[in-house]
Short mmCIF file of C-alpha atoms in Angstrom, two decimals:
data_model
loop_
_atom_site.label_atom_id
_atom_site.label_comp_id
_atom_site.label_asym_id
_atom_site.label_seq_id
_atom_site.Cartn_x
_atom_site.Cartn_y
_atom_site.Cartn_z
CA MET A 368 -39.52 17.37 18.27
CA PRO A 369 -37.01 18.49 14.44
CA LYS A 370 -38.97 18.91 11.64
CA ALA A 371 -37.76 16.45 8.91
CA SER A 372 -34.86 17.27 6.50
CA LYS A 373 -36.57 17.41 3.01
CA ALA A 374 -34.78 15.04 0.19
CA ARG A 375 -31.94 16.80 -1.98
CA LYS A 376 -33.51 17.50 -5.44
CA PRO A 377 -30.56 16.85 -8.28
CA SER A 378 -29.53 20.09 -9.74
CA THR A 379 -30.46 20.60 -13.37
CA SER A 380 -27.80 22.90 -13.95
CA ILE A 381 -25.59 22.99 -16.90
CA SER A 382 -22.74 24.99 -15.61
CA ASP A 383 -22.40 23.94 -12.34
CA PHE A 384 -22.33 20.25 -13.97
CA GLN A 385 -19.92 21.19 -16.50
CA LYS A 386 -17.82 21.62 -13.44
CA VAL A 387 -17.73 18.96 -12.28
CA LEU A 388 -17.36 17.10 -14.89
CA LYS A 389 -13.87 19.50 -15.92
CA SER A 390 -12.61 19.10 -12.17
CA SER A 391 -13.29 15.05 -12.17
CA LYS A 392 -10.33 12.58 -13.05
CA ASN A 393 -11.98 8.86 -13.42
CA ILE A 394 -15.34 8.70 -15.43
CA ILE A 395 -17.09 6.29 -16.34
CA ALA A 396 -21.12 5.95 -18.31
CA LEU A 397 -23.55 3.75 -17.65
CA ALA A 398 -26.28 3.40 -20.48
CA GLY A 399 -28.78 1.57 -20.94
CA ALA A 400 -31.88 1.05 -23.78
CA GLY A 401 -33.14 4.97 -23.48
CA LEU A 402 -29.62 5.18 -24.99
CA SER A 403 -30.14 4.40 -28.74
CA ALA A 404 -34.18 5.03 -28.12
CA ALA A 405 -33.54 7.71 -31.29
CA SER A 406 -31.35 5.33 -33.10
CA GLY A 407 -34.73 3.21 -33.25
CA ILE A 408 -33.88 0.00 -31.54
CA PRO A 409 -36.92 -1.99 -29.27
CA THR A 410 -36.32 -1.85 -26.03
CA PHE A 411 -38.56 -5.18 -25.66
CA ARG A 412 -39.79 -4.43 -21.74
CA GLY A 413 -43.22 -5.33 -20.74
CA THR A 414 -45.15 -8.41 -22.82
CA GLY A 415 -44.86 -5.64 -26.05
CA GLY A 416 -42.87 -6.38 -29.04
CA LEU A 417 -42.08 -9.94 -30.09
CA TRP A 418 -45.36 -11.23 -31.27
CA ARG A 419 -47.48 -10.51 -28.27
CA LYS A 420 -48.26 -13.53 -27.05
CA PHE A 421 -45.38 -14.35 -25.13
CA ASP A 422 -43.76 -12.45 -22.48
CA VAL A 423 -40.12 -11.50 -23.99
CA ILE A 424 -38.25 -11.02 -20.71
CA SER A 425 -38.68 -15.24 -19.91
CA MET A 426 -37.68 -15.36 -23.46
CA ALA A 427 -34.30 -14.14 -22.29
CA THR A 428 -33.10 -17.79 -20.66
CA GLU A 429 -31.05 -20.34 -21.58
CA ASP A 430 -34.21 -22.56 -21.11
CA ALA A 431 -36.46 -21.12 -23.49
CA PHE A 432 -33.44 -20.62 -26.01
CA TYR A 433 -33.20 -25.69 -25.50
CA GLU A 434 -36.24 -24.99 -24.97
CA ASN A 435 -37.40 -23.87 -27.89
CA PRO A 436 -34.43 -22.90 -29.76
CA SER A 437 -36.48 -21.84 -33.65
CA ARG A 438 -38.86 -19.28 -31.72
CA LEU A 439 -35.09 -18.01 -29.75
CA TRP A 440 -33.42 -17.77 -33.25
CA GLN A 441 -36.75 -15.56 -35.04
CA PHE A 442 -36.70 -14.10 -31.82
CA TYR A 443 -32.99 -12.95 -32.33
CA HIS A 444 -32.83 -12.63 -35.84
CA TYR A 445 -35.30 -9.51 -35.68
CA ARG A 446 -33.33 -8.14 -33.55
CA ARG A 447 -30.31 -8.85 -35.36
CA GLU A 448 -31.59 -7.45 -38.57
CA LYS A 449 -33.25 -3.90 -36.39
CA ALA A 450 -30.11 -2.99 -35.33
CA ASN A 451 -27.53 -3.22 -38.26
CA ALA A 452 -30.54 -1.56 -40.08
CA CYS A 453 -30.11 1.55 -37.40
CA LYS A 454 -27.54 4.15 -37.07
CA PRO A 455 -25.73 5.18 -34.20
CA ASN A 456 -27.68 8.80 -32.54
CA LEU A 457 -25.79 11.57 -31.25
CA ALA A 458 -26.22 10.49 -28.09
CA HIS A 459 -23.50 7.36 -29.36
CA TYR A 460 -21.67 10.55 -31.09
CA ALA A 461 -20.97 12.19 -28.12
CA LEU A 462 -19.08 9.18 -25.86
CA ALA A 463 -17.14 8.17 -28.82
CA GLU A 464 -16.02 11.63 -28.96
CA PHE A 465 -15.96 11.79 -24.82
CA SER A 466 -13.92 8.84 -24.83
CA LEU A 467 -10.57 10.95 -26.71
CA PRO A 468 -7.98 12.13 -24.37
CA TYR A 469 -7.50 15.33 -26.20
CA PHE A 470 -10.77 15.68 -27.27
CA ARG A 471 -11.62 15.66 -23.21
CA SER A 472 -8.40 17.72 -23.00
CA GLN A 473 -9.98 20.07 -25.24
CA LEU A 474 -13.52 20.62 -23.00
CA GLY A 475 -11.14 21.94 -20.00
CA LEU A 476 -10.97 17.73 -18.69
CA ALA A 477 -6.94 17.41 -17.16
CA LYS A 478 -4.42 15.17 -19.55
CA ASP A 479 -4.48 12.79 -17.63
CA SER A 480 -8.26 12.05 -17.33
CA LYS A 481 -10.16 8.54 -17.77
CA PHE A 482 -13.39 7.55 -19.87
CA THR A 483 -15.25 4.07 -19.59
CA LEU A 484 -19.12 3.71 -21.45
CA ILE A 485 -20.16 0.62 -19.78
CA THR A 486 -23.15 -0.56 -21.70
CA GLN A 487 -25.57 -2.89 -21.03
CA ASN A 488 -26.54 -2.53 -24.86
CA VAL A 489 -25.99 -5.47 -26.82
CA ASP A 490 -27.11 -3.48 -30.39
CA GLY A 491 -23.43 -2.75 -31.44
CA LEU A 492 -24.45 1.64 -31.97
CA SER A 493 -21.72 2.69 -29.31
CA LYS A 494 -18.73 0.59 -31.14
CA ARG A 495 -19.48 1.67 -34.16
CA ALA A 496 -20.23 5.33 -32.89
CA LEU A 497 -15.80 4.70 -31.75
CA GLU A 498 -15.57 2.89 -34.76
CA GLU A 499 -16.94 6.33 -37.32
CA THR A 500 -15.30 8.79 -35.02
CA CYS A 501 -11.64 7.80 -35.25
CA THR A 502 -8.69 5.69 -36.90
CA PRO A 503 -8.40 1.80 -36.28
CA GLU A 504 -4.64 3.86 -35.49
CA VAL A 505 -7.31 5.92 -32.66
CA ILE A 506 -8.74 2.88 -31.17
CA GLN A 507 -5.87 1.19 -30.43
CA SER A 508 -3.86 4.00 -28.33
CA ILE A 509 -7.25 4.54 -26.14
CA SER A 510 -7.94 1.25 -25.78
CA GLU A 511 -3.38 0.01 -24.46
CA ASP A 512 -4.63 0.83 -20.80
CA PRO A 513 -6.19 -2.37 -20.20
CA ALA A 514 -7.32 -1.28 -16.80
CA HIS A 515 -9.16 1.64 -18.87
CA PRO A 516 -10.69 0.85 -22.19
CA PRO A 517 -13.01 2.78 -23.82
CA MET A 518 -15.96 0.79 -23.57
CA ILE A 519 -16.85 -2.35 -21.73
CA GLU A 520 -19.89 -4.27 -23.55
CA MET A 521 -21.22 -5.76 -20.38
CA HIS A 522 -24.31 -8.09 -22.38
CA GLY A 523 -22.62 -8.63 -25.65
CA ARG A 524 -23.69 -7.88 -28.77
CA VAL A 525 -26.75 -8.75 -30.33
CA ASN A 526 -23.90 -9.56 -33.49
CA ASP A 527 -21.93 -12.52 -31.51
CA VAL A 528 -22.68 -16.05 -31.94
CA LYS A 529 -21.40 -18.22 -29.18
CA CYS A 530 -21.32 -22.16 -29.37
CA SER A 531 -24.42 -23.79 -27.27
CA SER A 532 -21.59 -27.40 -26.44
CA PRO A 533 -19.66 -26.29 -22.94
CA LYS A 534 -16.55 -28.86 -24.72
CA CYS A 535 -16.35 -25.90 -27.36
CA GLY A 536 -17.98 -22.30 -26.10
CA HIS A 537 -16.51 -20.42 -29.29
CA ILE A 538 -18.10 -17.15 -29.38
CA GLU A 539 -17.42 -14.59 -32.70
CA PHE A 540 -18.86 -12.18 -34.47
CA ASN A 541 -20.92 -12.47 -37.13
CA PRO A 542 -22.31 -9.35 -38.53
CA ALA A 543 -24.60 -11.71 -41.12
CA SER A 544 -27.96 -10.76 -42.93
CA PRO A 545 -29.67 -13.83 -42.34
CA ILE A 546 -26.96 -15.71 -40.41
CA CYS A 547 -28.78 -18.70 -41.94
CA PRO A 548 -31.06 -19.16 -44.73
CA ALA A 549 -33.86 -20.63 -43.02
CA LEU A 550 -34.20 -17.74 -41.32
CA ASP A 551 -34.43 -15.22 -44.47
CA GLY A 552 -37.58 -13.28 -43.54
CA THR A 553 -39.05 -14.22 -40.33
CA GLU A 554 -38.04 -10.36 -39.40
CA ALA A 555 -41.14 -9.92 -41.28
CA PHE A 556 -43.41 -12.44 -39.60
CA VAL A 557 -43.43 -10.32 -35.25
CA ASP A 558 -45.26 -7.25 -36.58
CA GLU A 559 -48.04 -10.00 -37.79
CA ASP A 560 -47.90 -12.30 -35.00
CA ILE A 561 -46.74 -14.83 -36.74
CA GLU A 562 -44.05 -17.87 -35.03
CA LYS A 563 -42.26 -20.01 -38.07
CA THR A 564 -41.52 -23.88 -36.74
CA ILE A 565 -38.02 -24.38 -38.17
CA ALA A 566 -36.18 -27.29 -37.73
CA GLU A 567 -32.38 -26.94 -35.42
CA ASP A 568 -30.25 -28.68 -38.15
CA ASP A 569 -31.45 -25.67 -40.33
CA LEU A 570 -31.14 -23.11 -37.76
CA PRO A 571 -27.03 -21.42 -37.40
CA ARG A 572 -24.53 -24.25 -36.57
CA CYS A 573 -21.33 -22.96 -34.31
CA SER A 574 -18.12 -22.38 -37.00
CA LYS A 575 -15.35 -24.65 -35.25
CA CYS A 576 -17.75 -27.62 -34.34
CA LYS A 577 -20.43 -27.73 -36.15
CA ALA A 578 -22.98 -27.95 -33.05
CA LEU A 579 -26.28 -25.78 -32.57
CA ALA A 580 -25.45 -22.21 -32.40
CA ARG A 581 -26.79 -19.46 -29.45
CA PRO A 582 -26.94 -16.05 -29.38
CA GLY A 583 -23.68 -14.76 -27.47
CA VAL A 584 -25.81 -12.34 -25.90
CA VAL A 585 -26.07 -12.56 -21.69
CA TRP A 586 -29.37 -13.84 -20.31
CA PHE A 587 -31.03 -13.38 -17.38
CA GLY A 588 -29.32 -16.29 -15.15
CA GLU A 589 -25.08 -15.18 -17.20
CA VAL A 590 -22.95 -13.78 -15.36
CA PRO A 591 -21.52 -10.07 -17.60
CA TYR A 592 -18.37 -9.90 -19.26
CA ASP A 593 -15.55 -8.14 -17.58
CA LEU A 594 -17.29 -7.68 -13.87
CA GLU A 595 -14.18 -6.97 -12.37
CA LYS A 596 -12.75 -4.17 -14.03
CA ILE A 597 -16.22 -3.07 -13.83
CA ASP A 598 -16.02 -3.34 -10.45
CA ASP A 599 -12.78 -1.60 -10.75
CA LEU A 600 -13.72 1.12 -12.40
CA VAL A 601 -16.66 2.22 -9.76
CA GLU A 602 -14.74 1.50 -7.27
CA GLU A 603 -11.86 5.11 -8.34
CA ALA A 604 -15.24 6.79 -10.49
CA ASP A 605 -15.37 10.00 -9.33
CA LEU A 606 -18.17 10.76 -12.17
CA CYS A 607 -21.08 8.67 -13.34
CA ILE A 608 -23.30 9.62 -16.06
CA VAL A 609 -25.78 7.74 -15.96
CA VAL A 610 -27.74 7.71 -19.65
CA GLY A 611 -31.13 5.97 -21.19
CA THR A 612 -31.39 3.84 -17.99
CA SER A 613 -33.98 3.69 -15.35
CA SER A 614 -31.62 1.33 -13.45
CA THR A 615 -33.42 -1.79 -12.33
CA VAL A 616 -31.47 -4.31 -13.89
CA TYR A 617 -28.33 -5.88 -11.31
CA PRO A 618 -25.73 -5.77 -11.05
CA ALA A 619 -25.75 -2.39 -13.14
CA ALA A 620 -28.01 -1.00 -10.98
CA GLY A 621 -26.27 -0.63 -8.39
CA TYR A 622 -23.28 1.56 -9.48
CA ALA A 623 -24.03 4.72 -9.22
CA ALA A 624 -25.00 4.17 -5.97
CA GLU A 625 -21.45 2.75 -5.11
CA VAL A 626 -20.11 5.76 -6.59
CA GLN A 627 -21.67 8.19 -5.09
CA ALA A 628 -21.04 5.86 -1.57
CA HIS A 629 -17.40 6.94 -1.73
CA GLY A 630 -17.83 10.58 -2.09
CA GLY A 631 -18.11 10.02 -6.55
CA LYS A 632 -20.72 12.50 -8.03
CA VAL A 633 -24.04 10.87 -10.27
CA ALA A 634 -25.48 13.07 -13.64
CA VAL A 635 -28.56 11.44 -14.52
CA PHE A 636 -29.92 11.44 -18.39
CA ASN A 637 -33.47 9.70 -18.44
CA LEU A 638 -36.03 11.41 -21.36
CA GLU A 639 -38.50 11.12 -18.14
CA ARG A 640 -38.05 10.25 -14.02
CA SER A 641 -36.83 6.89 -12.95
CA ALA A 642 -36.66 5.42 -9.27
CA GLY A 643 -32.79 5.39 -10.38
CA ASP A 644 -32.65 9.36 -10.61
CA LYS A 645 -33.96 9.99 -6.74
CA LYS A 646 -30.92 10.27 -5.48
CA ALA A 647 -28.56 11.67 -8.69
CA ASN A 648 -26.52 14.93 -8.28
CA PHE A 649 -27.45 15.54 -11.74
CA LEU A 650 -30.83 15.27 -13.61
CA PHE A 651 -31.27 16.09 -17.49
CA LEU A 652 -33.97 14.76 -18.66
CA GLY A 653 -35.22 14.68 -22.23
CA PRO A 654 -34.12 12.54 -25.86
CA CYS A 655 -30.52 12.24 -24.74
CA GLU A 656 -29.35 12.51 -28.08
CA GLU A 657 -29.94 16.86 -27.09
CA THR A 658 -28.74 16.77 -23.71
CA LEU A 659 -26.17 14.43 -23.70
CA PRO A 660 -24.11 16.72 -26.03
CA SER A 661 -24.85 20.23 -24.99
CA CYS A 662 -24.15 18.84 -21.00
CA LEU A 663 -21.07 17.77 -22.50
CA GLY A 664 -20.00 20.49 -24.66
CA ILE A 665 -19.89 19.32 -28.12
CA GLU A 666 -22.03 20.77 -30.79
CA SER A 667 -23.72 18.47 -33.17
#
């Protein structure tokens, strides 16, 4: 009987990765919680984190919001305060610089190369990094091609606020701290394992119809933003850069495999091994704020 072939190990060669990078024309980056780890953003995975007696993942649902909007708003107030207090790290800035066509050209990529960051994170740090990296005019210029935006925040942002009334559905960006007086200071209760009871009338309200507002992030069971556009980007991508995600939450978890299925390459940047990197073409382990800028050829 013929011997079973050994599974191919991902390459760890920076020079080989950079050769693939420079020859790629349609590049996407898929980012998860690990991208923001160095910025101090909690991942909220498992049963730790907010009020250790609760399963945080089960709280990220529409049912949980309507069952106890006071609890959910305290959770998201905590997340808002965390995100607003944190700053982008070198990995955020590296991806922001790589979004600029002239910068990719300087690195040796084709002038007509395309790049989109598809982030699952709701902390808004990638957008802040882009805004700090270039002027509004430059951001507008690289956003003129609707099929290839510089960034898609597929799960929304923690500072987005959405009306809970189906008749209204108004959504807006509101980074106010706190978003309403009743939530002021409740972020301190998290580490003390204390939950405050807040009357529904004192929780955030829709600025248009005054109905109860909810966090504007995409919860489990809801459809992420721009899925059709993402599907098109994945279909044409010849390189997928996976940053800080274990590739376990769908639909995002399947994107790298789809890129490989039509002949593209996959490079994974994670702190440690995960199930999603077994078939990667390249694997770079370590803090992504160190590995990613180095592999992209971006000096800190």
